[in-house]
PDB file of C-alpha atoms in Angstrom:
ATOM      1  CA  MET Q1119      -7.500  32.594 -30.761  1.00 78.00           C
ATOM      2  CA  LYS Q1120      -6.927  32.986 -26.868  1.00 87.00           C
ATOM      3  CA  LEU Q1121      -6.224  30.735 -24.088  1.00 86.00           C
ATOM      4  CA  GLN Q1122      -9.018  31.964 -22.374  1.00 87.00           C
ATOM      5  CA  GLN Q1123     -11.192  30.959 -25.017  1.00 90.00           C
ATOM      6  CA  LEU Q1124      -9.853  26.862 -24.661  1.00 90.00           C
ATOM      7  CA  ARG Q1125     -10.475  27.200 -21.067  1.00 87.00           C
ATOM      8  CA  TYR Q1126     -14.318  28.167 -21.673  1.00 90.00           C
ATOM      9  CA  ILE Q1127     -14.757  25.255 -24.216  1.00 90.00           C
ATOM     10  CA  LEU Q1128     -13.443  22.628 -22.037  1.00 88.00           C
ATOM     11  CA  GLU Q1129     -15.254  23.873 -18.956  1.00 89.00           C
ATOM     12  CA  ILE Q1130     -18.634  23.863 -21.065  1.00 91.00           C
ATOM     13  CA  VAL Q1131     -18.205  20.070 -21.659  1.00 90.00           C
ATOM     14  CA  ARG Q1132     -17.258  19.736 -18.031  1.00 85.00           C
ATOM     15  CA  GLN Q1133     -20.074  20.859 -17.075  1.00 88.00           C
ATOM     16  CA  ASN Q1134     -22.130  18.798 -19.260  1.00 89.00           C
ATOM     17  CA  ASN Q1135     -22.955  21.456 -22.007  1.00 89.00           C
ATOM     18  CA  HIS Q1136     -24.667  23.902 -19.596  1.00 90.00           C
ATOM     19  CA  LEU Q1137     -23.490  27.527 -20.248  1.00 89.00           C
ATOM     20  CA  SER Q1138     -24.632  29.105 -16.977  1.00 89.00           C
ATOM     21  CA  ALA Q1139     -22.929  26.096 -14.799  1.00 90.00           C
ATOM     22  CA  ALA Q1140     -19.885  26.809 -16.709  1.00 90.00           C
ATOM     23  CA  ALA Q1141     -20.177  30.451 -16.526  1.00 90.00           C
ATOM     24  CA  GLU Q1142     -20.503  30.130 -12.782  1.00 89.00           C
ATOM     25  CA  ALA Q1143     -17.361  28.137 -12.389  1.00 86.00           C
ATOM     26  CA  LEU Q1144     -15.570  30.430 -14.454  1.00 88.00           C
ATOM     27  CA  HIS Q1145     -16.605  33.302 -12.322  1.00 88.00           C
ATOM     28  CA  THR Q1146     -17.982  35.008 -15.608  1.00 91.00           C
ATOM     29  CA  SER Q1147     -21.547  35.714 -17.148  1.00 91.00           C
ATOM     30  CA  GLN Q1148     -23.234  33.416 -19.432  1.00 89.00           C
ATOM     31  CA  PRO Q1149     -23.241  35.851 -22.303  1.00 90.00           C
ATOM     32  CA  GLY Q1150     -19.356  36.488 -21.991  1.00 90.00           C
ATOM     33  CA  VAL Q1151     -18.702  32.576 -22.279  1.00 90.00           C
ATOM     34  CA  SER Q1152     -21.192  32.616 -25.193  1.00 90.00           C
ATOM     35  CA  ARG Q1153     -19.457  35.621 -27.165  1.00 90.00           C
ATOM     36  CA  GLN Q1154     -16.033  33.984 -26.673  1.00 90.00           C
ATOM     37  CA  VAL Q1155     -17.435  30.740 -27.922  1.00 91.00           C
ATOM     38  CA  GLN Q1156     -18.806  32.405 -31.266  1.00 89.00           C
ATOM     39  CA  LEU Q1157     -15.502  34.263 -31.703  1.00 91.00           C
ATOM     40  CA  LEU Q1158     -13.023  31.071 -31.307  1.00 91.00           C
ATOM     41  CA  GLU Q1159     -15.935  29.545 -34.149  1.00 90.00           C
ATOM     42  CA  ALA Q1160     -15.422  32.418 -36.234  1.00 91.00           C
ATOM     43  CA  GLU Q1161     -12.005  32.507 -36.401  1.00 91.00           C
ATOM     44  CA  LEU Q1162     -11.785  28.417 -36.903  1.00 91.00           C
ATOM     45  CA  GLY Q1163     -14.373  28.722 -39.739  1.00 91.00           C
ATOM     46  CA  PHE Q1164     -16.377  25.981 -38.071  1.00 92.00           C
ATOM     47  CA  GLU Q1165     -18.480  25.155 -35.157  1.00 91.00           C
ATOM     48  CA  VAL Q1166     -17.276  23.486 -32.247  1.00 92.00           C
ATOM     49  CA  PHE Q1167     -20.264  22.469 -30.626  1.00 92.00           C
ATOM     50  CA  LEU Q1168     -24.239  21.226 -31.895  1.00 91.00           C
ATOM     51  CA  ARG Q1169     -26.953  23.715 -30.879  1.00 90.00           C
ATOM     52  CA  THR Q1170     -30.572  23.453 -31.068  1.00 87.00           C
ATOM     53  CA  ARG Q1171     -32.698  26.309 -30.140  1.00 81.00           C
ATOM     54  CA  ASN Q1172     -29.454  28.160 -28.755  1.00 77.00           C
ATOM     55  CA  ARG Q1173     -28.699  25.420 -26.792  1.00 87.00           C
ATOM     56  CA  ILE Q1174     -25.472  23.687 -26.837  1.00 91.00           C
ATOM     57  CA  ILE Q1175     -26.081  19.534 -27.105  1.00 90.00           C
ATOM     58  CA  GLY Q1176     -22.557  18.807 -27.817  1.00 90.00           C
ATOM     59  CA  PRO Q1177     -19.224  19.010 -29.921  1.00 92.00           C
ATOM     60  CA  THR Q1178     -19.291  18.605 -33.214  1.00 92.00           C
ATOM     61  CA  GLU Q1179     -16.578  16.269 -35.328  1.00 91.00           C
ATOM     62  CA  PRO Q1180     -14.239  18.825 -35.579  1.00 91.00           C
ATOM     63  CA  GLY Q1181     -15.083  20.194 -32.257  1.00 91.00           C
ATOM     64  CA  ARG Q1182     -14.075  17.111 -30.920  1.00 89.00           C
ATOM     65  CA  LEU Q1183     -10.486  17.389 -32.164  1.00 91.00           C
ATOM     66  CA  VAL Q1184     -10.664  21.169 -30.874  1.00 91.00           C
ATOM     67  CA  LEU Q1185     -11.443  20.170 -27.173  1.00 89.00           C
ATOM     68  CA  ASP Q1186      -8.300  17.313 -27.440  1.00 86.00           C
ATOM     69  CA  ILE Q1187      -6.001  20.025 -28.710  1.00 88.00           C
ATOM     70  CA  ALA Q1188      -7.645  22.534 -26.003  1.00 88.00           C
ATOM     71  CA  LYS Q1189      -6.986  19.915 -23.377  1.00 83.00           C
ATOM     72  CA  ARG Q1190      -3.516  19.593 -24.327  1.00 80.00           C
ATOM     73  CA  VAL Q1191      -2.659  23.253 -24.759  1.00 85.00           C
ATOM     74  CA  VAL Q1192      -4.300  24.051 -21.286  1.00 83.00           C
ATOM     75  CA  THR Q1193      -2.205  21.375 -19.401  1.00 77.00           C
ATOM     76  CA  ASP Q1194       1.055  22.223 -21.253  1.00 78.00           C
ATOM     77  CA  MET Q1195       0.179  25.764 -20.214  1.00 81.00           C
ATOM     78  CA  ALA Q1196       0.262  24.617 -16.273  1.00 77.00           C
ATOM     79  CA  ALA Q1197       3.133  22.879 -16.890  1.00 71.00           C
ATOM     80  CA  LEU Q1198       4.725  25.572 -17.897  1.00 76.00           C
ATOM     81  CA  LYS Q1199       3.622  28.070 -15.416  1.00 75.00           C
ATOM     82  CA  ALA Q1200       4.742  25.261 -13.139  1.00 69.00           C
ATOM     83  CA  LEU Q1201       8.227  25.623 -14.378  1.00 68.00           C
ATOM     84  CA  LYS Q1202       8.490  29.491 -14.202  1.00 71.00           C
ATOM     85  CA  ASP Q1203       7.631  28.803 -10.369  1.00 68.00           C
ATOM     86  CA  ASP Q1204      10.142  26.341  -9.781  1.00 62.00           C
ATOM     87  CA  VAL Q1205      12.567  28.088 -11.365  1.00 61.00           C
ATOM     88  CA  ASN Q1206      11.558  31.392  -9.311  1.00 59.00           C
ATOM     89  CA  SER Q1207      10.626  30.293  -6.253  1.00 57.00           C
ATOM     90  CA  GLY Q1208      12.837  27.118  -5.526  1.00 57.00           C
ATOM     91  CA  ALA Q1209      11.664  24.863  -2.647  1.00 64.00           C
ATOM     92  CA  HIS Q1210       8.490  27.355  -2.611  1.00 77.00           C
ATOM     93  CA  GLY Q1211       5.088  26.365  -4.025  1.00 83.00           C
ATOM     94  CA  THR Q1212       1.780  24.930  -3.648  1.00 89.00           C
ATOM     95  CA  LEU Q1213       0.641  20.926  -4.067  1.00 93.00           C
ATOM     96  CA  THR Q1214      -2.656  20.328  -4.766  1.00 95.00           C
ATOM     97  CA  ILE Q1215      -3.777  16.792  -4.138  1.00 97.00           C
ATOM     98  CA  GLY Q1216      -7.038  15.419  -5.187  1.00 96.00           C
ATOM     99  CA  THR Q1217      -7.888  12.568  -2.533  1.00 95.00           C
ATOM    100  CA  THR Q1218     -10.320  10.121  -1.494  1.00 92.00           C
ATOM    101  CA  HIS Q1219     -11.892  10.144   1.782  1.00 90.00           C
ATOM    102  CA  THR Q1220      -9.824   6.707   2.969  1.00 90.00           C
ATOM    103  CA  GLN Q1221      -6.647   8.049   1.717  1.00 93.00           C
ATOM    104  CA  ALA Q1222      -7.351  11.717   3.147  1.00 93.00           C
ATOM    105  CA  ARG Q1223      -8.366  10.069   6.254  1.00 93.00           C
ATOM    106  CA  TYR Q1224      -6.193   6.650   6.743  1.00 93.00           C
ATOM    107  CA  VAL Q1225      -3.366   7.000   4.446  1.00 92.00           C
ATOM    108  CA  LEU Q1226      -2.430  10.236   4.039  1.00 95.00           C
ATOM    109  CA  PRO Q1227      -1.942  11.864   7.822  1.00 95.00           C
ATOM    110  CA  ARG Q1228       1.464  10.808   8.480  1.00 94.00           C
ATOM    111  CA  VAL Q1229       2.641  11.371   4.965  1.00 95.00           C
ATOM    112  CA  ILE Q1230       1.333  14.934   5.316  1.00 96.00           C
ATOM    113  CA  GLU Q1231       2.799  15.398   8.680  1.00 96.00           C
ATOM    114  CA  GLU Q1232       6.232  14.215   7.717  1.00 95.00           C
ATOM    115  CA  PHE Q1233       6.297  16.219   4.506  1.00 95.00           C
ATOM    116  CA  VAL Q1234       4.942  19.416   6.065  1.00 94.00           C
ATOM    117  CA  ARG Q1235       7.987  19.027   8.483  1.00 94.00           C
ATOM    118  CA  SER Q1236      10.437  18.854   5.546  1.00 92.00           C
ATOM    119  CA  HIS Q1237       8.866  21.071   3.377  1.00 92.00           C
ATOM    120  CA  PRO Q1238       7.927  24.064   5.424  1.00 92.00           C
ATOM    121  CA  ASP Q1239       7.618  26.590   2.462  1.00 90.00           C
ATOM    122  CA  VAL Q1240       4.945  24.138   0.334  1.00 92.00           C
ATOM    123  CA  GLN Q1241       1.710  24.960   0.748  1.00 92.00           C
ATOM    124  CA  LEU Q1242      -0.639  21.513   0.721  1.00 94.00           C
ATOM    125  CA  VAL Q1243      -4.339  21.839  -0.689  1.00 95.00           C
ATOM    126  CA  LEU Q1244      -6.575  18.622  -0.313  1.00 95.00           C
ATOM    127  CA  ARG Q1245      -9.397  18.122  -2.678  1.00 94.00           C
ATOM    128  CA  GLN Q1246     -11.500  15.551  -1.860  1.00 92.00           C
ATOM    129  CA  GLY Q1247     -13.618  13.593  -4.207  1.00 90.00           C
ATOM    130  CA  ASN Q1248     -14.779  10.296  -5.542  1.00 88.00           C
ATOM    131  CA  PRO Q1249     -12.282   8.536  -7.772  1.00 89.00           C
ATOM    132  CA  GLU Q1250     -13.777   9.629 -11.004  1.00 88.00           C
ATOM    133  CA  ASP Q1251     -13.589  13.274  -9.682  1.00 90.00           C
ATOM    134  CA  ILE Q1252     -10.027  13.480  -8.449  1.00 93.00           C
ATOM    135  CA  CYS Q1253      -8.764  12.161 -12.021  1.00 92.00           C
ATOM    136  CA  ALA Q1254     -10.688  14.491 -13.856  1.00 89.00           C
ATOM    137  CA  MET Q1255      -9.444  17.436 -11.342  1.00 90.00           C
ATOM    138  CA  VAL Q1256      -5.995  16.352 -12.633  1.00 92.00           C
ATOM    139  CA  ASP Q1257      -7.016  15.782 -16.086  1.00 88.00           C
ATOM    140  CA  ALA Q1258      -8.163  19.532 -16.097  1.00 84.00           C
ATOM    141  CA  ALA Q1259      -5.116  21.084 -14.391  1.00 85.00           C
ATOM    142  CA  GLU Q1260      -6.776  21.579 -10.937  1.00 89.00           C
ATOM    143  CA  ALA Q1261      -4.702  19.533  -9.242  1.00 93.00           C
ATOM    144  CA  ASP Q1262      -1.302  17.956  -9.351  1.00 93.00           C
ATOM    145  CA  ILE Q1263      -1.758  14.323  -8.449  1.00 96.00           C
ATOM    146  CA  ALA Q1264      -4.669  12.023  -7.472  1.00 96.00           C
ATOM    147  CA  ILE Q1265      -4.597   9.410  -5.037  1.00 97.00           C
ATOM    148  CA  GLY Q1266      -7.093   6.873  -5.042  1.00 93.00           C
ATOM    149  CA  THR Q1267      -8.553   3.764  -6.421  1.00 88.00           C
ATOM    150  CA  ASP Q1268      -9.118   2.710  -9.905  1.00 83.00           C
ATOM    151  CA  THR Q1269     -11.976   4.670 -12.329  1.00 80.00           C
ATOM    152  CA  VAL Q1270     -14.622   3.355 -14.583  1.00 75.00           C
ATOM    153  CA  ASN Q1271     -13.863   5.747 -17.197  1.00 76.00           C
ATOM    154  CA  ALA Q1272     -10.257   5.810 -18.878  1.00 74.00           C
ATOM    155  CA  LEU Q1273      -8.278   9.273 -18.994  1.00 79.00           C
ATOM    156  CA  PRO Q1274      -5.836   8.813 -22.151  1.00 82.00           C
ATOM    157  CA  ASN Q1275      -4.134  12.300 -20.347  1.00 84.00           C
ATOM    158  CA  LEU Q1276      -3.244  10.637 -17.382  1.00 91.00           C
ATOM    159  CA  VAL Q1277      -0.240   8.078 -16.072  1.00 94.00           C
ATOM    160  CA  LYS Q1278      -1.565   5.705 -13.335  1.00 94.00           C
ATOM    161  CA  LEU Q1279       1.534   4.577 -11.239  1.00 96.00           C
ATOM    162  CA  PRO Q1280       0.242   1.389  -8.790  1.00 95.00           C
ATOM    163  CA  CYS Q1281       1.288   2.537  -5.347  1.00 95.00           C
ATOM    164  CA  PHE Q1282       0.111  -0.424  -3.156  1.00 94.00           C
ATOM    165  CA  ALA Q1283      -2.984  -2.565  -2.008  1.00 94.00           C
ATOM    166  CA  LEU Q1284      -5.832  -2.385   0.752  1.00 93.00           C
ATOM    167  CA  PRO Q1285      -7.241  -5.581   1.632  1.00 95.00           C
ATOM    168  CA  ARG Q1286     -10.778  -6.179   3.198  1.00 95.00           C
ATOM    169  CA  SER Q1287     -12.409  -6.911   6.412  1.00 96.00           C
ATOM    170  CA  VAL Q1288     -15.835  -7.848   7.523  1.00 97.00           C
ATOM    171  CA  VAL Q1289     -16.881  -5.075   9.816  1.00 97.00           C
ATOM    172  CA  ALA Q1290     -19.880  -5.398  12.308  1.00 97.00           C
ATOM    173  CA  ARG Q1291     -20.798  -4.672  15.907  1.00 97.00           C
ATOM    174  CA  ARG Q1292     -19.011  -6.572  18.787  1.00 95.00           C
ATOM    175  CA  ASP Q1293     -21.935  -8.573  19.435  1.00 94.00           C
ATOM    176  CA  HIS Q1294     -22.730  -9.683  15.916  1.00 96.00           C
ATOM    177  CA  PRO Q1295     -22.804 -13.195  14.932  1.00 96.00           C
ATOM    178  CA  ILE Q1296     -20.856 -12.837  11.891  1.00 97.00           C
ATOM    179  CA  LEU Q1297     -17.935 -12.194  14.196  1.00 96.00           C
ATOM    180  CA  GLN Q1298     -17.933 -15.609  15.601  1.00 94.00           C
ATOM    181  CA  VAL Q1299     -18.907 -18.128  12.810  1.00 95.00           C
ATOM    182  CA  PRO Q1300     -16.189 -20.836  12.876  1.00 94.00           C
ATOM    183  CA  GLU Q1301     -15.181 -20.385   9.120  1.00 94.00           C
ATOM    184  CA  LEU Q1302     -15.895 -16.837   7.441  1.00 96.00           C
ATOM    185  CA  THR Q1303     -17.236 -17.551   4.260  1.00 97.00           C
ATOM    186  CA  LEU Q1304     -19.413 -15.490   1.312  1.00 97.00           C
ATOM    187  CA  GLU Q1305     -22.386 -17.319   2.443  1.00 96.00           C
ATOM    188  CA  ALA Q1306     -22.319 -16.378   5.827  1.00 96.00           C
ATOM    189  CA  ILE Q1307     -21.490 -12.664   5.045  1.00 97.00           C
ATOM    190  CA  ALA Q1308     -24.498 -12.630   2.217  1.00 96.00           C
ATOM    191  CA  GLY Q1309     -27.141 -13.644   4.877  1.00 95.00           C
ATOM    192  CA  TYR Q1310     -27.338 -10.259   6.595  1.00 96.00           C
ATOM    193  CA  PRO Q1311     -28.044  -6.911   5.260  1.00 96.00           C
ATOM    194  CA  ILE Q1312     -24.652  -5.171   4.266  1.00 95.00           C
ATOM    195  CA  ILE Q1313     -23.712  -1.709   4.258  1.00 93.00           C
ATOM    196  CA  SER Q1314     -21.182  -0.678   1.399  1.00 89.00           C
ATOM    197  CA  TYR Q1315     -19.450   1.923  -0.254  1.00 83.00           C
ATOM    198  CA  ASP Q1316     -21.178   4.003  -3.187  1.00 78.00           C
ATOM    199  CA  GLN Q1317     -21.420   2.217  -6.842  1.00 75.00           C
ATOM    200  CA  ARG Q1318     -18.602   5.196  -7.907  1.00 72.00           C
ATOM    201  CA  TYR Q1319     -15.992   3.383  -5.759  1.00 72.00           C
ATOM    202  CA  SER Q1320     -13.753   0.059  -6.903  1.00 71.00           C
ATOM    203  CA  GLY Q1321     -14.486  -0.979  -3.327  1.00 76.00           C
ATOM    204  CA  ARG Q1322     -18.081  -1.695  -4.372  1.00 84.00           C
ATOM    205  CA  TRP Q1323     -17.438  -3.283  -7.566  1.00 84.00           C
ATOM    206  CA  ARG Q1324     -14.884  -5.721  -6.310  1.00 87.00           C
ATOM    207  CA  VAL Q1325     -16.879  -7.140  -3.446  1.00 91.00           C
ATOM    208  CA  MET Q1326     -20.308  -7.312  -5.518  1.00 92.00           C
ATOM    209  CA  LYS Q1327     -18.149  -9.300  -8.376  1.00 92.00           C
ATOM    210  CA  ALA Q1328     -17.003 -11.856  -5.446  1.00 94.00           C
ATOM    211  CA  PHE Q1329     -20.749 -12.672  -4.659  1.00 95.00           C
ATOM    212  CA  LYS Q1330     -21.920 -12.524  -8.199  1.00 95.00           C
ATOM    213  CA  ASP Q1331     -18.839 -15.053  -9.098  1.00 95.00           C
ATOM    214  CA  ALA Q1332     -20.130 -17.339  -6.496  1.00 95.00           C
ATOM    215  CA  GLY Q1333     -23.944 -16.938  -7.628  1.00 96.00           C
ATOM    216  CA  LEU Q1334     -25.069 -15.010  -4.286  1.00 96.00           C
ATOM    217  CA  ASP Q1335     -27.135 -11.822  -4.587  1.00 94.00           C
ATOM    218  CA  PRO Q1336     -26.637  -9.892  -0.742  1.00 94.00           C
ATOM    219  CA  LYS Q1337     -29.119  -7.340   0.466  1.00 94.00           C
ATOM    220  CA  ILE Q1338     -27.350  -4.054   0.020  1.00 93.00           C
ATOM    221  CA  ILE Q1339     -29.461  -1.790   2.606  1.00 93.00           C
ATOM    222  CA  LEU Q1340     -27.407   1.377   2.692  1.00 91.00           C
ATOM    223  CA  SER Q1341     -24.580   2.512   0.262  1.00 87.00           C
ATOM    224  CA  ALA Q1342     -22.097   5.250   1.671  1.00 85.00           C
ATOM    225  CA  ILE Q1343     -19.135   7.259  -0.157  1.00 79.00           C
ATOM    226  CA  ASP Q1344     -16.860   6.911   2.837  1.00 85.00           C
ATOM    227  CA  ALA Q1345     -16.230   4.249   5.587  1.00 90.00           C
ATOM    228  CA  ASP Q1346     -16.553   6.431   8.165  1.00 92.00           C
ATOM    229  CA  VAL Q1347     -20.570   6.865   7.221  1.00 92.00           C
ATOM    230  CA  CYS Q1348     -20.571   3.514   6.989  1.00 93.00           C
ATOM    231  CA  LYS Q1349     -19.318   2.583  10.014  1.00 95.00           C
ATOM    232  CA  THR Q1350     -21.760   5.004  11.767  1.00 94.00           C
ATOM    233  CA  TYR Q1351     -24.639   2.905  10.314  1.00 95.00           C
ATOM    234  CA  ILE Q1352     -22.924  -0.538  11.247  1.00 96.00           C
ATOM    235  CA  GLU Q1353     -22.355   0.547  14.704  1.00 95.00           C
ATOM    236  CA  LEU Q1354     -26.133   1.437  14.609  1.00 94.00           C
ATOM    237  CA  GLY Q1355     -26.707  -2.543  13.794  1.00 93.00           C
ATOM    238  CA  LEU Q1356     -28.127  -1.900  10.305  1.00 95.00           C
ATOM    239  CA  GLY Q1357     -25.824  -4.234   8.770  1.00 95.00           C
ATOM    240  CA  ILE Q1358     -22.323  -5.414   8.421  1.00 97.00           C
ATOM    241  CA  GLY Q1359     -19.862  -3.938   6.142  1.00 95.00           C
ATOM    242  CA  VAL Q1360     -17.044  -4.856   4.162  1.00 94.00           C
ATOM    243  CA  LEU Q1361     -14.347  -2.361   4.529  1.00 93.00           C
ATOM    244  CA  THR Q1362     -10.623  -1.869   3.549  1.00 93.00           C
ATOM    245  CA  THR Q1363      -9.048  -2.988   6.572  1.00 95.00           C
ATOM    246  CA  ILE Q1364      -6.989  -0.039   6.952  1.00 94.00           C
ATOM    247  CA  THR Q1365     -10.329   1.933   7.786  1.00 94.00           C
ATOM    248  CA  PHE Q1366     -10.838  -0.059  10.904  1.00 95.00           C
ATOM    249  CA  ASP Q1367      -9.061   1.189  14.321  1.00 92.00           C
ATOM    250  CA  PRO Q1368      -9.637  -1.070  17.367  1.00 92.00           C
ATOM    251  CA  LYS Q1369      -9.235   1.826  19.705  1.00 92.00           C
ATOM    252  CA  ARG Q1370     -11.510   4.505  17.840  1.00 92.00           C
ATOM    253  CA  ASP Q1371     -13.926   1.802  16.770  1.00 95.00           C
ATOM    254  CA  SER Q1372     -14.131   0.494  20.088  1.00 94.00           C
ATOM    255  CA  GLU Q1373     -18.151  -0.436  19.643  1.00 95.00           C
ATOM    256  CA  LEU Q1374     -17.369  -2.496  16.618  1.00 97.00           C
ATOM    257  CA  GLY Q1375     -14.938  -5.579  15.548  1.00 97.00           C
ATOM    258  CA  ALA Q1376     -13.696  -6.740  12.330  1.00 97.00           C
ATOM    259  CA  ARG Q1377     -12.195 -10.191  10.893  1.00 96.00           C
ATOM    260  CA  ASP Q1378      -9.878 -10.195   8.022  1.00 96.00           C
ATOM    261  CA  ALA Q1379     -11.945 -11.027   4.655  1.00 96.00           C
ATOM    262  CA  SER Q1380      -9.106 -11.093   2.344  1.00 95.00           C
ATOM    263  CA  HIS Q1381      -9.007 -14.593   1.207  1.00 95.00           C
ATOM    264  CA  LEU Q1382     -12.896 -13.748  -0.091  1.00 96.00           C
ATOM    265  CA  PHE Q1383     -12.492 -10.366  -1.764  1.00 94.00           C
ATOM    266  CA  ASP Q1384      -9.815  -8.982  -3.899  1.00 91.00           C
ATOM    267  CA  PRO Q1385      -7.800  -6.083  -2.738  1.00 92.00           C
ATOM    268  CA  SER Q1386      -8.427  -2.149  -3.937  1.00 90.00           C
ATOM    269  CA  THR Q1387      -5.440  -1.195  -5.463  1.00 92.00           C
ATOM    270  CA  ILE Q1388      -4.186   2.652  -4.720  1.00 94.00           C
ATOM    271  CA  PHE Q1389      -3.003   4.443  -7.677  1.00 95.00           C
ATOM    272  CA  ILE Q1390      -1.169   8.053  -8.422  1.00 96.00           C
ATOM    273  CA  SER Q1391      -2.564   9.695 -11.435  1.00 96.00           C
ATOM    274  CA  LEU Q1392      -0.492  12.464 -13.168  1.00 94.00           C
ATOM    275  CA  ARG Q1393      -0.817  14.199 -16.330  1.00 90.00           C
ATOM    276  CA  ALA Q1394       1.214  12.936 -18.790  1.00 86.00           C
ATOM    277  CA  ASN Q1395       2.649  16.400 -19.739  1.00 83.00           C
ATOM    278  CA  THR Q1396       3.044  17.368 -16.070  1.00 85.00           C
ATOM    279  CA  TYR Q1397       6.083  19.434 -14.693  1.00 83.00           C
ATOM    280  CA  LEU Q1398       7.669  17.273 -11.723  1.00 87.00           C
ATOM    281  CA  ARG Q1399       8.757  20.003  -9.214  1.00 87.00           C
ATOM    282  CA  GLY Q1400      11.248  18.391  -6.335  1.00 88.00           C
ATOM    283  CA  TYR Q1401       8.663  18.563  -3.699  1.00 91.00           C
ATOM    284  CA  MET Q1402       6.207  16.784  -5.762  1.00 92.00           C
ATOM    285  CA  LEU Q1403       8.400  13.634  -6.032  1.00 94.00           C
ATOM    286  CA  ASP Q1404       9.296  13.573  -2.498  1.00 94.00           C
ATOM    287  CA  PHE Q1405       5.724  13.512  -1.999  1.00 96.00           C
ATOM    288  CA  ILE Q1406       4.929  10.677  -4.436  1.00 96.00           C
ATOM    289  CA  ARG Q1407       7.959   8.744  -3.014  1.00 95.00           C
ATOM    290  CA  ALA Q1408       6.799   9.340   0.857  1.00 96.00           C
ATOM    291  CA  VAL Q1409       3.544   7.615  -0.214  1.00 96.00           C
ATOM    292  CA  ALA Q1410       4.770   4.829  -2.391  1.00 96.00           C
ATOM    293  CA  PRO Q1411       8.694   4.465  -1.454  1.00 95.00           C
ATOM    294  CA  LYS Q1412       8.772   2.442  -4.684  1.00 96.00           C
ATOM    295  CA  LEU Q1413       7.796   5.148  -6.889  1.00 96.00           C
ATOM    296  CA  THR Q1414      11.212   6.803  -7.228  1.00 94.00           C
ATOM    297  CA  SER Q1415      12.203   9.788  -9.197  1.00 92.00           C
ATOM    298  CA  ALA Q1416      13.034   7.663 -11.894  1.00 93.00           C
ATOM    299  CA  VAL Q1417      10.315   5.135 -12.070  1.00 95.00           C
ATOM    300  CA  VAL Q1418       8.037   8.266 -12.239  1.00 94.00           C
ATOM    301  CA  ARG Q1419      10.019   9.887 -14.388  1.00 91.00           C
ATOM    302  CA  GLY Q1420      10.374   7.073 -16.695  1.00 92.00           C
ATOM    303  CA  ALA Q1421       6.561   6.479 -16.891  1.00 93.00           C
ATOM    304  CA  LEU Q1422       5.782   9.665 -18.012  1.00 91.00           C
ATOM    305  CA  ARG Q1423       8.557  10.121 -20.512  1.00 87.00           C
ATOM    306  CA  ASP Q1424       7.105   6.494 -21.739  1.00 88.00           C
ATOM    307  CA  ALA Q1425       3.632   7.618 -21.729  1.00 85.00           C
ATOM    308  CA  ASN Q1426       4.592  10.691 -23.908  1.00 77.00           C
ATOM    309  CA  ALA Q1427       6.683   8.726 -26.788  1.00 74.00           C
ATOM    310  CA  GLY Q1428       3.204   6.625 -27.049  1.00 65.00           C
ATOM    311  CA  ARG Q1429       1.440   9.648 -27.379  1.00 57.00           C
ATOM    312  CA  THR Q1430       3.624  11.130 -29.961  1.00 49.00           C
ATOM    313  CA  GLY Q1431       4.228   7.477 -31.734  1.00 51.00           C
ATOM    314  CA  GLU Q1432       7.873   7.230 -30.659  1.00 43.00           C
ATOM    315  CA  ALA Q1433       9.361   3.657 -30.120  1.00 37.00           C
TER     316      ALA Q1433
END
């Protein structure tokens, strides 16, 4: 069996069992993907995928085990390549970071500015997506680290390291009544249309949970994937927003105002996610420490060591 075949079956699953989409993502032909899967199944002696009318509908029971092993093999090969690059190139290399809009726009600029100055021979690549997307990138070895909020789905191959919390504020047009109420309450906020983060973001879950726990059902008039889009429509007067405080800049957002709402809504925790078997290059550890100084080399290495020990059943 070939490493290429393992990559093919993993990509098929990532593309929701669509062979044509997998072939396109792999920059090859659909018949070529089908042929390699058939060769792998012939060598294994059983089918990896269930099929109906020549269409893949999902993995078989033994196929699930093959996929688990394939994922480990592919990510281990990525770690091995990183080790080779580290030994051969020293401080040179590429660091691919999967991150959400809020982190890329408001948290990382100063970190990246300093990192580029201190590591001029390292190329940084930012790949944006929602929290699920960026963790999937890391899980598939398409990114080295992910920086974002929590996810709905658990990814057992990843280690999540908490970095810091982001409190929330109510953001509205400067002339909006919500900015003038003597006491900011959930009832007062729920009295106005709300512009919120998309449901794939923990900011939405936490805000809605606070309302639900208080027996309130606010009207969500618009959902968006990032704070800048939310603020555009807040500025038009379509509603108010409950956004992470870091996304409000008094200078840039001169038409808007904000009030601290940290006493009403739980903050979002930002995590750095890594593959448990990743090879930690020196500049990767430097970047992680720049994002969250408490995540020293010893802390990160210890977390990965503990995760790998747990996977192998070691004490």
